[in-house]
GROMACS .gro file of N, CA and C in nm:
model
  531
    1MET      N    1   0.057  -0.061   0.000
    1MET     CA    2  -0.047  -0.029  -0.013
    1MET      C    3   0.067   0.137  -0.040
    2ASP      N    4   0.105   0.196  -0.081
    2ASP     CA    5   0.125   0.319  -0.135
    2ASP      C    6   0.093   0.417  -0.063
    3TRP      N    7   0.156   0.552   0.037
    3TRP     CA    8   0.113   0.633   0.103
    3TRP      C    9   0.022   0.742   0.097
    4ASP      N   10  -0.035   0.773  -0.001
    4ASP     CA   11  -0.154   0.771  -0.066
    4ASP      C   12  -0.279   0.695  -0.067
    5GLU      N   13  -0.236   0.574  -0.076
    5GLU     CA   14  -0.379   0.468  -0.033
    5GLU      C   15  -0.367   0.513   0.103
    6ARG      N   16  -0.298   0.503   0.223
    6ARG     CA   17  -0.199   0.513   0.355
    6ARG      C   18  -0.322   0.650   0.389
    7LEU      N   19  -0.275   0.734   0.324
    7LEU     CA   20  -0.376   0.828   0.395
    7LEU      C   21  -0.511   0.930   0.365
    8PHE      N   22  -0.588   0.823   0.226
    8PHE     CA   23  -0.691   0.774   0.219
    8PHE      C   24  -0.755   0.715   0.359
    9ALA      N   25  -0.742   0.640   0.415
    9ALA     CA   26  -0.762   0.539   0.459
    9ALA      C   27  -0.808   0.568   0.570
   10VAL      N   28  -0.676   0.631   0.613
   10VAL     CA   29  -0.681   0.713   0.748
   10VAL      C   30  -0.757   0.848   0.747
   11LEU      N   31  -0.798   0.895   0.690
   11LEU     CA   32  -0.855   0.974   0.626
   11LEU      C   33  -1.008   0.929   0.658
   12ASP      N   34  -0.995   0.801   0.586
   12ASP     CA   35  -1.203   0.747   0.599
   12ASP      C   36  -1.167   0.676   0.738
   13ASP      N   37  -1.165   0.637   0.802
   13ASP     CA   38  -1.108   0.624   0.930
   13ASP      C   39  -1.184   0.792   1.040
   14LEU      N   40  -1.069   0.885   1.030
   14LEU     CA   41  -1.122   1.017   1.161
   14LEU      C   42  -1.327   1.038   1.045
   15GLU      N   43  -1.269   1.008   0.893
   15GLU     CA   44  -1.469   1.081   0.860
   15GLU      C   45  -1.542   1.026   0.956
   16GLN      N   46  -1.551   0.812   0.980
   16GLN     CA   47  -1.620   0.761   1.049
   16GLN      C   48  -1.602   0.737   1.155
   17GLN      N   49  -1.477   0.800   1.251
   17GLN     CA   50  -1.537   0.817   1.415
   17GLN      C   51  -1.625   1.009   1.412
   18ALA      N   52  -1.543   1.031   1.356
   18ALA     CA   53  -1.653   1.193   1.282
   18ALA      C   54  -1.816   1.187   1.312
   19GLU      N   55  -1.820   1.102   1.204
   19GLU     CA   56  -1.949   1.059   1.198
   19GLU      C   57  -2.040   0.975   1.340
   20ALA      N   58  -1.940   0.931   1.359
   20ALA     CA   59  -2.037   0.830   1.510
   20ALA      C   60  -2.040   0.939   1.582
   21LEU      N   61  -1.976   1.066   1.607
   21LEU     CA   62  -2.018   1.130   1.751
   21LEU      C   63  -2.106   1.178   1.709
   22TYR      N   64  -2.148   1.224   1.568
   22TYR     CA   65  -2.243   1.301   1.519
   22TYR      C   66  -2.360   1.269   1.572
   23ASP      N   67  -2.338   1.117   1.542
   23ASP     CA   68  -2.468   1.058   1.548
   23ASP      C   69  -2.472   0.991   1.707
   24ALA      N   70  -2.369   1.008   1.776
   24ALA     CA   71  -2.439   1.044   1.976
   24ALA      C   72  -2.491   1.146   1.970
   25GLU      N   73  -2.398   1.246   1.960
   25GLU     CA   74  -2.477   1.386   1.954
   25GLU      C   75  -2.590   1.398   1.947
   26ARG      N   76  -2.652   1.371   1.807
   26ARG     CA   77  -2.763   1.400   1.760
   26ARG      C   78  -2.907   1.359   1.842
   27GLU      N   79  -2.864   1.221   1.846
   27GLU     CA   80  -2.948   1.157   1.962
   27GLU      C   81  -2.976   1.160   2.045
   28ALA      N   82  -2.872   1.194   2.128
   28ALA     CA   83  -2.862   1.296   2.287
   28ALA      C   84  -2.939   1.421   2.284
   29GLU      N   85  -2.938   1.497   2.149
   29GLU     CA   86  -3.051   1.641   2.116
   29GLU      C   87  -3.123   1.559   2.059
   30LEU      N   88  -3.190   1.509   2.033
   30LEU     CA   89  -3.348   1.416   1.958
   30LEU      C   90  -3.401   1.324   2.105
   31ALA      N   91  -3.386   1.326   2.120
   31ALA     CA   92  -3.384   1.264   2.315
   31ALA      C   93  -3.452   1.325   2.412
   32ASP      N   94  -3.350   1.471   2.400
   32ASP     CA   95  -3.358   1.617   2.516
   32ASP      C   96  -3.443   1.707   2.468
   33ARG      N   97  -3.518   1.647   2.325
   33ARG     CA   98  -3.599   1.775   2.225
   33ARG      C   99  -3.710   1.713   2.315
   34SER      N  100  -3.672   1.556   2.269
   34SER     CA  101  -3.825   1.464   2.280
   34SER      C  102  -3.858   1.546   2.429
   35ARG      N  103  -3.869   1.558   2.541
   35ARG     CA  104  -3.840   1.511   2.623
   35ARG      C  105  -3.891   1.706   2.696
   36ALA      N  106  -3.830   1.815   2.673
   36ALA     CA  107  -3.939   1.931   2.598
   36ALA      C  108  -4.021   1.927   2.519
   37GLU      N  109  -4.032   1.875   2.417
   37GLU     CA  110  -4.179   1.864   2.351
   37GLU      C  111  -4.273   1.828   2.458
   38TYR      N  112  -4.227   1.780   2.494
   38TYR     CA  113  -4.376   1.667   2.609
   38TYR      C  114  -4.343   1.692   2.761
   39GLY      N  115  -4.276   1.835   2.736
   39GLY     CA  116  -4.314   1.860   2.859
   39GLY      C  117  -4.432   2.004   2.871
   40ALA      N  118  -4.422   2.018   2.767
   40ALA     CA  119  -4.535   2.147   2.671
   40ALA      C  120  -4.669   2.054   2.667
   41VAL      N  121  -4.719   1.950   2.670
   41VAL     CA  122  -4.810   1.848   2.670
   41VAL      C  123  -4.863   1.880   2.752
   42THR      N  124  -4.996   1.891   2.777
   42THR     CA  125  -5.121   1.966   2.898
   42THR      C  126  -5.203   1.847   2.968
   43VAL      N  127  -5.276   1.809   2.989
   43VAL     CA  128  -5.360   1.639   3.031
   43VAL      C  129  -5.445   1.703   2.944
   44ALA      N  130  -5.485   1.826   2.878
   44ALA     CA  131  -5.621   1.880   2.807
   44ALA      C  132  -5.566   1.806   2.724
   45ALA      N  133  -5.506   1.832   2.631
   45ALA     CA  134  -5.476   1.833   2.524
   45ALA      C  135  -5.447   1.636   2.531
   46ARG      N  136  -5.397   1.546   2.628
   46ARG     CA  137  -5.382   1.392   2.603
   46ARG      C  138  -5.590   1.444   2.583
   47LEU      N  139  -5.646   1.432   2.653
   47LEU     CA  140  -5.790   1.396   2.677
   47LEU      C  141  -5.858   1.412   2.658
   48MET      N  142  -5.813   1.568   2.483
   48MET     CA  143  -5.924   1.610   2.376
   48MET      C  144  -5.839   1.479   2.297
   49ALA      N  145  -5.760   1.401   2.250
   49ALA     CA  146  -5.707   1.302   2.175
   49ALA      C  147  -5.845   1.208   2.229
   50SER      N  148  -5.878   1.175   2.354
   50SER     CA  149  -5.958   1.060   2.387
   50SER      C  150  -6.031   1.075   2.427
   51THR      N  151  -6.130   1.200   2.356
   51THR     CA  152  -6.262   1.244   2.317
   51THR      C  153  -6.345   1.082   2.258
   52ASP      N  154  -6.432   1.069   2.279
   52ASP     CA  155  -6.528   0.885   2.289
   52ASP      C  156  -6.449   0.776   2.353
   53ARG      N  157  -6.360   0.771   2.382
   53ARG     CA  158  -6.325   0.702   2.496
   53ARG      C  159  -6.443   0.667   2.560
   54ASP      N  160  -6.402   0.518   2.667
   54ASP     CA  161  -6.400   0.504   2.760
   54ASP      C  162  -6.337   0.531   2.857
   55LEU      N  163  -6.358   0.606   2.974
   55LEU     CA  164  -6.267   0.662   3.041
   55LEU      C  165  -6.275   0.627   3.189
   56THR      N  166  -6.185   0.580   3.266
   56THR     CA  167  -6.223   0.577   3.415
   56THR      C  168  -6.128   0.719   3.527
   57LEU      N  169  -6.221   0.892   3.581
   57LEU     CA  170  -6.211   0.867   3.671
   57LEU      C  171  -6.168   0.841   3.823
   58HIS      N  172  -6.016   0.967   3.906
   58HIS     CA  173  -6.085   0.912   4.052
   58HIS      C  174  -6.078   1.077   4.038
   59VAL      N  175  -6.182   1.139   4.100
   59VAL     CA  176  -6.174   1.233   4.112
   59VAL      C  177  -6.231   1.319   4.267
   60ALA      N  178  -6.127   1.379   4.300
   60ALA     CA  179  -6.166   1.409   4.438
   60ALA      C  180  -6.273   1.483   4.466
   61GLY      N  181  -6.236   1.436   4.599
   61GLY     CA  182  -6.418   1.389   4.683
   61GLY      C  183  -6.520   1.326   4.631
   62ILE      N  184  -6.490   1.278   4.475
   62ILE     CA  185  -6.623   1.165   4.504
   62ILE      C  186  -6.556   1.020   4.455
   63GLY      N  187  -6.492   1.009   4.428
   63GLY     CA  188  -6.372   0.904   4.398
   63GLY      C  189  -6.362   0.850   4.201
   64THR      N  190  -6.415   0.741   4.190
   64THR     CA  191  -6.413   0.636   4.043
   64THR      C  192  -6.552   0.731   3.980
   65VAL      N  193  -6.494   0.719   3.916
   65VAL     CA  194  -6.645   0.747   3.793
   65VAL      C  195  -6.555   0.707   3.706
   66THR      N  196  -6.702   0.602   3.610
   66THR     CA  197  -6.613   0.570   3.441
   66THR      C  198  -6.780   0.587   3.389
   67GLY      N  199  -6.698   0.583   3.226
   67GLY     CA  200  -6.817   0.648   3.180
   67GLY      C  201  -6.714   0.662   3.007
   68THR      N  202  -6.773   0.710   2.904
   68THR     CA  203  -6.691   0.810   2.788
   68THR      C  204  -6.673   0.896   2.777
   69LEU      N  205  -6.594   0.973   2.758
   69LEU     CA  206  -6.532   1.076   2.694
   69LEU      C  207  -6.634   1.131   2.575
   70ARG      N  208  -6.684   1.251   2.596
   70ARG     CA  209  -6.794   1.397   2.551
   70ARG      C  210  -6.722   1.468   2.459
   71ARG      N  211  -6.657   1.526   2.628
   71ARG     CA  212  -6.605   1.718   2.561
   71ARG      C  213  -6.579   1.743   2.585
   72VAL      N  214  -6.432   1.824   2.581
   72VAL     CA  215  -6.350   1.839   2.640
   72VAL      C  216  -6.299   2.030   2.630
   73ALA      N  217  -6.294   2.140   2.728
   73ALA     CA  218  -6.219   2.123   2.704
   73ALA      C  219  -6.216   2.275   2.791
   74ARG      N  220  -6.122   2.416   2.781
   74ARG     CA  221  -6.065   2.445   2.888
   74ARG      C  222  -6.124   2.451   3.001
   75GLY      N  223  -6.071   2.380   3.121
   75GLY     CA  224  -6.086   2.373   3.167
   75GLY      C  225  -6.200   2.307   3.284
   76TRP      N  226  -6.254   2.151   3.160
   76TRP     CA  227  -6.353   2.048   3.235
   76TRP      C  228  -6.335   1.980   3.146
   77LEU      N  229  -6.462   1.901   3.162
   77LEU     CA  230  -6.455   1.790   3.059
   77LEU      C  231  -6.610   1.762   3.074
   78LEU      N  232  -6.680   1.626   3.014
   78LEU     CA  233  -6.825   1.588   3.000
   78LEU      C  234  -6.784   1.437   2.951
   79LEU      N  235  -6.816   1.356   3.050
   79LEU     CA  236  -6.794   1.231   3.077
   79LEU      C  237  -6.970   1.149   3.100
   80ASP      N  238  -6.998   1.101   2.967
   80ASP     CA  239  -7.127   1.030   2.969
   80ASP      C  240  -7.138   0.906   3.085
   81ALA      N  241  -7.212   0.919   3.235
   81ALA     CA  242  -7.135   0.764   3.252
   81ALA      C  243  -7.282   0.699   3.285
   82PRO      N  244  -7.293   0.549   3.309
   82PRO     CA  245  -7.441   0.550   3.346
   82PRO      C  246  -7.568   0.638   3.455
   83SER      N  247  -7.464   0.651   3.534
   83SER     CA  248  -7.520   0.713   3.649
   83SER      C  249  -7.613   0.858   3.626
   84GLY      N  250  -7.542   0.936   3.468
   84GLY     CA  251  -7.572   1.032   3.422
   84GLY      C  252  -7.464   1.144   3.376
   85HIS      N  253  -7.455   1.251   3.323
   85HIS     CA  254  -7.371   1.338   3.249
   85HIS      C  255  -7.294   1.427   3.376
   86TRP      N  256  -7.147   1.401   3.346
   86TRP     CA  257  -7.086   1.405   3.487
   86TRP      C  258  -6.990   1.540   3.449
   87VAL      N  259  -6.999   1.698   3.406
   87VAL     CA  260  -6.885   1.792   3.386
   87VAL      C  261  -6.786   1.821   3.493
   88VAL      N  262  -6.725   1.808   3.475
   88VAL     CA  263  -6.524   1.759   3.610
   88VAL      C  264  -6.451   1.857   3.520
   89PRO      N  265  -6.454   1.987   3.639
   89PRO     CA  266  -6.350   2.054   3.621
   89PRO      C  267  -6.221   1.970   3.631
   90LEU      N  268  -6.132   1.968   3.617
   90LEU     CA  269  -6.019   1.943   3.495
   90LEU      C  270  -5.951   1.947   3.625
   91ALA      N  271  -5.962   2.040   3.803
   91ALA     CA  272  -5.874   2.070   3.832
   91ALA      C  273  -5.867   1.969   3.969
   92GLY      N  274  -6.002   1.909   3.971
   92GLY     CA  275  -6.028   1.754   3.993
   92GLY      C  276  -6.025   1.689   4.040
   93ILE      N  277  -5.930   1.635   3.892
   93ILE     CA  278  -5.928   1.537   3.865
   93ILE      C  279  -5.786   1.479   3.980
   94VAL      N  280  -5.785   1.349   4.005
   94VAL     CA  281  -5.720   1.343   4.038
   94VAL      C  282  -5.599   1.241   3.916
   95SER      N  283  -5.678   1.124   3.880
   95SER     CA  284  -5.556   0.986   3.758
   95SER      C  285  -5.698   1.037   3.680
   96VAL      N  286  -5.650   0.970   3.576
   96VAL     CA  287  -5.703   0.904   3.459
   96VAL      C  288  -5.728   0.748   3.373
   97THR      N  289  -5.740   0.633   3.359
   97THR     CA  290  -5.695   0.547   3.336
   97THR      C  291  -5.792   0.501   3.183
   98GLY      N  292  -5.715   0.487   3.030
   98GLY     CA  293  -5.741   0.479   2.952
   98GLY      C  294  -5.688   0.576   2.867
   99ALA      N  295  -5.668   0.640   2.882
   99ALA     CA  296  -5.651   0.756   2.784
   99ALA      C  297  -5.557   0.781   2.679
  100SER      N  298  -5.545   0.807   2.592
  100SER     CA  299  -5.482   0.804   2.485
  100SER      C  300  -5.340   0.844   2.474
  101ASP      N  301  -5.306   0.794   2.393
  101ASP     CA  302  -5.095   0.840   2.405
  101ASP      C  303  -5.089   0.930   2.335
  102ARG      N  304  -5.176   0.948   2.247
  102ARG     CA  305  -5.141   1.133   2.153
  102ARG      C  306  -5.197   1.171   2.233
  103ALA      N  307  -5.220   1.313   2.258
  103ALA     CA  308  -5.229   1.462   2.216
  103ALA      C  309  -5.298   1.585   2.136
  104VAL      N  310  -5.310   1.644   2.155
  104VAL     CA  311  -5.438   1.688   2.060
  104VAL      C  312  -5.413   1.884   2.098
  105PRO      N  313  -5.302   1.942   2.054
  105PRO     CA  314  -5.245   2.119   2.153
  105PRO      C  315  -5.381   2.163   2.113
  106GLU      N  316  -5.390   2.237   2.214
  106GLU     CA  317  -5.493   2.371   2.204
  106GLU      C  318  -5.502   2.490   2.012
  107VAL      N  319  -5.388   2.508   2.047
  107VAL     CA  320  -5.414   2.556   1.900
  107VAL      C  321  -5.534   2.464   1.774
  108ALA      N  322  -5.535   2.319   1.825
  108ALA     CA  323  -5.589   2.298   1.709
  108ALA      C  324  -5.768   2.263   1.747
  109TRP      N  325  -5.794   2.260   1.871
  109TRP     CA  326  -5.874   2.276   1.955
  109TRP      C  327  -6.000   2.370   1.856
  110SER      N  328  -6.159   2.356   1.846
  110SER     CA  329  -6.228   2.467   1.750
  110SER      C  330  -6.266   2.536   1.895
  111ALA      N  331  -6.393   2.607   1.868
  111ALA     CA  332  -6.386   2.749   1.902
  111ALA      C  333  -6.433   2.698   2.038
  112LEU      N  334  -6.558   2.613   1.992
  112LEU     CA  335  -6.678   2.574   2.148
  112LEU      C  336  -6.546   2.483   2.207
  113THR      N  337  -6.464   2.393   2.252
  113THR     CA  338  -6.361   2.380   2.273
  113THR      C  339  -6.295   2.459   2.360
  114ARG      N  340  -6.319   2.600   2.334
  114ARG     CA  341  -6.167   2.747   2.424
  114ARG      C  342  -6.320   2.740   2.559
  115LEU      N  343  -6.433   2.748   2.539
  115LEU     CA  344  -6.550   2.757   2.632
  115LEU      C  345  -6.487   2.744   2.815
  116GLY      N  346  -6.516   2.783   2.849
  116GLY     CA  347  -6.493   2.718   2.980
  116GLY      C  348  -6.581   2.726   3.070
  117LEU      N  349  -6.618   2.672   3.233
  117LEU     CA  350  -6.593   2.591   3.241
  117LEU      C  351  -6.816   2.609   3.330
  118GLY      N  352  -6.826   2.807   3.329
  118GLY     CA  353  -6.842   2.869   3.346
  118GLY      C  354  -7.008   2.828   3.259
  119SER      N  355  -6.968   2.775   3.093
  119SER     CA  356  -7.038   2.742   2.997
  119SER      C  357  -7.055   2.624   3.021
  120ALA      N  358  -7.112   2.549   3.032
  120ALA     CA  359  -7.140   2.386   3.078
  120ALA      C  360  -7.313   2.377   3.183
  121LEU      N  361  -7.186   2.547   3.226
  121LEU     CA  362  -7.240   2.529   3.409
  121LEU      C  363  -7.407   2.607   3.367
  122ARG      N  364  -7.359   2.760   3.267
  122ARG     CA  365  -7.493   2.778   3.260
  122ARG      C  366  -7.576   2.662   3.163
  123ARG      N  367  -7.551   2.570   3.066
  123ARG     CA  368  -7.673   2.538   3.016
  123ARG      C  369  -7.736   2.415   3.070
  124LEU      N  370  -7.677   2.377   3.191
  124LEU     CA  371  -7.725   2.271   3.263
  124LEU      C  372  -7.836   2.369   3.391
  125SER      N  373  -7.760   2.572   3.393
  125SER     CA  374  -7.881   2.611   3.472
  125SER      C  375  -8.016   2.662   3.408
  126GLU      N  376  -7.992   2.700   3.248
  126GLU     CA  377  -8.044   2.717   3.140
  126GLU      C  378  -8.198   2.649   3.182
  127ALA      N  379  -8.156   2.496   3.128
  127ALA     CA  380  -8.182   2.374   3.138
  127ALA      C  381  -8.370   2.341   3.243
  128GLY      N  382  -8.245   2.394   3.397
  128GLY     CA  383  -8.351   2.436   3.473
  128GLY      C  384  -8.386   2.240   3.570
  129GLU      N  385  -8.265   2.156   3.521
  129GLU     CA  386  -8.256   2.046   3.616
  129GLU      C  387  -8.296   2.001   3.750
  130GLN      N  388  -8.297   1.918   3.761
  130GLN     CA  389  -8.198   1.872   3.936
  130GLN      C  390  -8.019   1.856   3.931
  131CYS      N  391  -7.986   1.839   3.977
  131CYS     CA  392  -7.821   1.827   3.919
  131CYS      C  393  -7.774   1.785   4.129
  132LEU      N  394  -7.722   1.646   4.099
  132LEU     CA  395  -7.581   1.679   4.212
  132LEU      C  396  -7.506   1.720   4.208
  133VAL      N  397  -7.508   1.834   4.308
  133VAL     CA  398  -7.321   1.921   4.310
  133VAL      C  399  -7.205   1.804   4.429
  134HIS      N  400  -7.121   1.734   4.322
  134HIS     CA  401  -7.042   1.727   4.414
  134HIS      C  402  -6.908   1.842   4.485
  135ARG      N  403  -6.847   1.854   4.560
  135ARG     CA  404  -6.747   1.897   4.635
  135ARG      C  405  -6.612   1.880   4.637
  136VAL      N  406  -6.540   1.940   4.658
  136VAL     CA  407  -6.407   1.875   4.730
  136VAL      C  408  -6.394   1.807   4.822
  137ASP      N  409  -6.469   1.882   4.901
  137ASP     CA  410  -6.419   1.816   5.000
  137ASP      C  411  -6.541   1.666   5.063
  138GLY      N  412  -6.600   1.611   4.972
  138GLY     CA  413  -6.670   1.491   4.976
  138GLY      C  414  -6.830   1.496   4.990
  139SER      N  415  -6.839   1.652   5.008
  139SER     CA  416  -6.977   1.687   5.082
  139SER      C  417  -7.095   1.691   4.901
  140ARG      N  418  -7.237   1.669   4.923
  140ARG     CA  419  -7.234   1.731   4.718
  140ARG      C  420  -7.475   1.687   4.874
  141ARG      N  421  -7.508   1.729   4.732
  141ARG     CA  422  -7.640   1.793   4.745
  141ARG      C  423  -7.678   1.811   4.601
  142GLU      N  424  -7.833   1.722   4.671
  142GLU     CA  425  -7.925   1.802   4.528
  142GLU      C  426  -7.942   1.918   4.507
  143ALA      N  427  -7.952   1.973   4.412
  143ALA     CA  428  -7.999   2.108   4.378
  143ALA      C  429  -8.011   2.130   4.246
  144LEU      N  430  -8.094   2.288   4.224
  144LEU     CA  431  -8.096   2.363   4.107
  144LEU      C  432  -7.999   2.469   4.080
  145LEU      N  433  -7.941   2.451   3.973
  145LEU     CA  434  -7.821   2.602   3.921
  145LEU      C  435  -7.874   2.709   3.890
  146ARG      N  436  -7.856   2.789   3.941
  146ARG     CA  437  -7.950   2.912   3.925
  146ARG      C  438  -7.869   2.926   3.826
  147ARG      N  439  -7.785   3.097   3.855
  147ARG     CA  440  -7.673   3.142   3.787
  147ARG      C  441  -7.520   3.103   3.765
  148VAL      N  442  -7.481   3.171   3.711
  148VAL     CA  443  -7.335   3.111   3.742
  148VAL      C  444  -7.237   3.272   3.721
  149GLY      N  445  -7.150   3.267   3.743
  149GLY     CA  446  -7.071   3.417   3.781
  149GLY      C  447  -6.955   3.351   3.735
  150GLN      N  448  -6.864   3.432   3.753
  150GLN     CA  449  -6.669   3.425   3.681
  150GLN      C  450  -6.591   3.317   3.722
  151ASP      N  451  -6.650   3.286   3.882
  151ASP     CA  452  -6.555   3.225   3.967
  151ASP      C  453  -6.595   3.082   4.052
  152PHE      N  454  -6.808   3.132   4.008
  152PHE     CA  455  -6.853   3.062   4.140
  152PHE      C  456  -7.013   3.024   4.056
  153VAL      N  457  -7.109   2.916   4.111
  153VAL     CA  458  -7.223   2.885   4.036
  153VAL      C  459  -7.304   2.902   4.204
  154GLU      N  460  -7.444   2.963   4.157
  154GLU     CA  461  -7.539   2.989   4.234
  154GLU      C  462  -7.587   2.851   4.284
  155VAL      N  463  -7.655   2.713   4.389
  155VAL     CA  464  -7.713   2.662   4.351
  155VAL      C  465  -7.756   2.670   4.484
  156GLU      N  466  -7.912   2.628   4.426
  156GLU     CA  467  -8.064   2.637   4.544
  156GLU      C  468  -8.081   2.520   4.546
  157PRO      N  469  -8.030   2.401   4.722
  157PRO     CA  470  -8.084   2.265   4.706
  157PRO      C  471  -8.194   2.266   4.777
  158ARG      N  472  -8.297   2.409   4.785
  158ARG     CA  473  -8.472   2.376   4.873
  158ARG      C  474  -8.487   2.494   4.839
  159PRO      N  475  -8.589   2.557   4.782
  159PRO     CA  476  -8.714   2.718   4.726
  159PRO      C  477  -8.625   2.771   4.844
  160GLY      N  478  -8.600   2.917   4.815
  160GLY     CA  479  -8.553   3.048   4.869
  160GLY      C  480  -8.418   2.980   4.995
  161CYS      N  481  -8.315   2.884   4.946
  161CYS     CA  482  -8.197   2.904   5.037
  161CYS      C  483  -8.108   2.889   4.889
  162VAL      N  484  -8.053   2.941   4.853
  162VAL     CA  485  -7.952   3.023   4.767
  162VAL      C  486  -7.782   2.955   4.826
  163GLU      N  487  -7.700   2.894   4.867
  163GLU     CA  488  -7.555   2.883   4.813
  163GLU      C  489  -7.487   2.906   4.710
  164LEU      N  490  -7.410   3.016   4.723
  164LEU     CA  491  -7.223   3.006   4.681
  164LEU      C  492  -7.173   2.918   4.626
  165VAL      N  493  -7.115   2.809   4.535
  165VAL     CA  494  -6.990   2.746   4.548
  165VAL      C  495  -6.872   2.782   4.450
  166PRO      N  496  -6.832   2.800   4.492
  166PRO     CA  497  -6.689   2.890   4.416
  166PRO      C  498  -6.593   2.702   4.306
  167PHE      N  499  -6.632   2.802   4.258
  167PHE     CA  500  -6.506   2.654   4.113
  167PHE      C  501  -6.427   2.612   4.166
  168THR      N  502  -6.316   2.622   4.271
  168THR     CA  503  -6.256   2.556   4.354
  168THR      C  504  -6.288   2.482   4.394
  169ALA      N  505  -6.438   2.469   4.435
  169ALA     CA  506  -6.510   2.360   4.585
  169ALA      C  507  -6.549   2.325   4.471
  170LEU      N  508  -6.547   2.304   4.327
  170LEU     CA  509  -6.670   2.191   4.222
  170LEU      C  510  -6.558   2.079   4.252
  171ALA      N  511  -6.630   1.991   4.296
  171ALA     CA  512  -6.577   1.828   4.239
  171ALA      C  513  -6.616   1.798   4.101
  172ALA      N  514  -6.744   1.799   4.068
  172ALA     CA  515  -6.849   1.797   3.972
  172ALA      C  516  -6.979   1.789   3.987
  173VAL      N  517  -7.057   1.812   3.872
  173VAL     CA  518  -7.160   1.828   3.888
  173VAL      C  519  -7.215   1.732   3.842
  174GLN      N  520  -7.320   1.651   3.857
  174GLN     CA  521  -7.349   1.505   3.802
  174GLN      C  522  -7.529   1.562   3.741
  175SER      N  523  -7.564   1.510   3.581
  175SER     CA  524  -7.687   1.549   3.566
  175SER      C  525  -7.776   1.428   3.553
  176ARG      N  526  -7.909   1.426   3.611
  176ARG     CA  527  -7.958   1.300   3.559
  176ARG      C  528  -8.028   1.262   3.452
  177VAL      N  529  -7.991   1.347   3.335
  177VAL     CA  530  -8.040   1.355   3.156
  177VAL      C  531  -7.944   1.246   3.097
   0.00000   0.00000   0.00000
C-alpha cells in the first residue's frame, strides 16, 4: 500500500469516527428535544385526543367515575356515565385511566372547546334540571343551578335557600338526564 492509499484510509477512518460522534450527539439532542416537547403537553391535550373513549377518572371528593368522554374544553370535561352526565373541572381530577397516548394541542381545538366551566354550568342552569353537586370536600347536594358567575355557581338545594359554590370547591356536577 502506497502513501496516498494509507492517507485515504486514515482520512476514511477519521470521517467514520466523526460520523459516529455526530450520530451520538444527534441522538442525545433528539432525546432532549423530545423530553422538552413532551414537557409542554397538558392533560387537557391528552384528554382531547381521548374523546369518545371509555375512561376511568379518579376525582377528588368523589372517587372513581367511569364513562365515555364526550367533550373536553378549557378547564373541564363532560363524561357520559351510566349514572348520568358528569361535568368535571380538570383541577379536581386526581388521575385518568384509559387515555390516548396521543395529544391534540390547544391551537388545534375548535372555538367551542375554548369555552370555560361557566359555560357548561350555564347550560345546566338554563335547562332547569336537578343536579347532584359534588364538592372537593366529599360533600354533595341535590340542587338546581341558578346563576353562574365568573368563578362561582349559585345552587339552590331547596326553594329560597341559595348557596354560592366557588369553582375551586366544585368536584363535579352530575346531571341525571
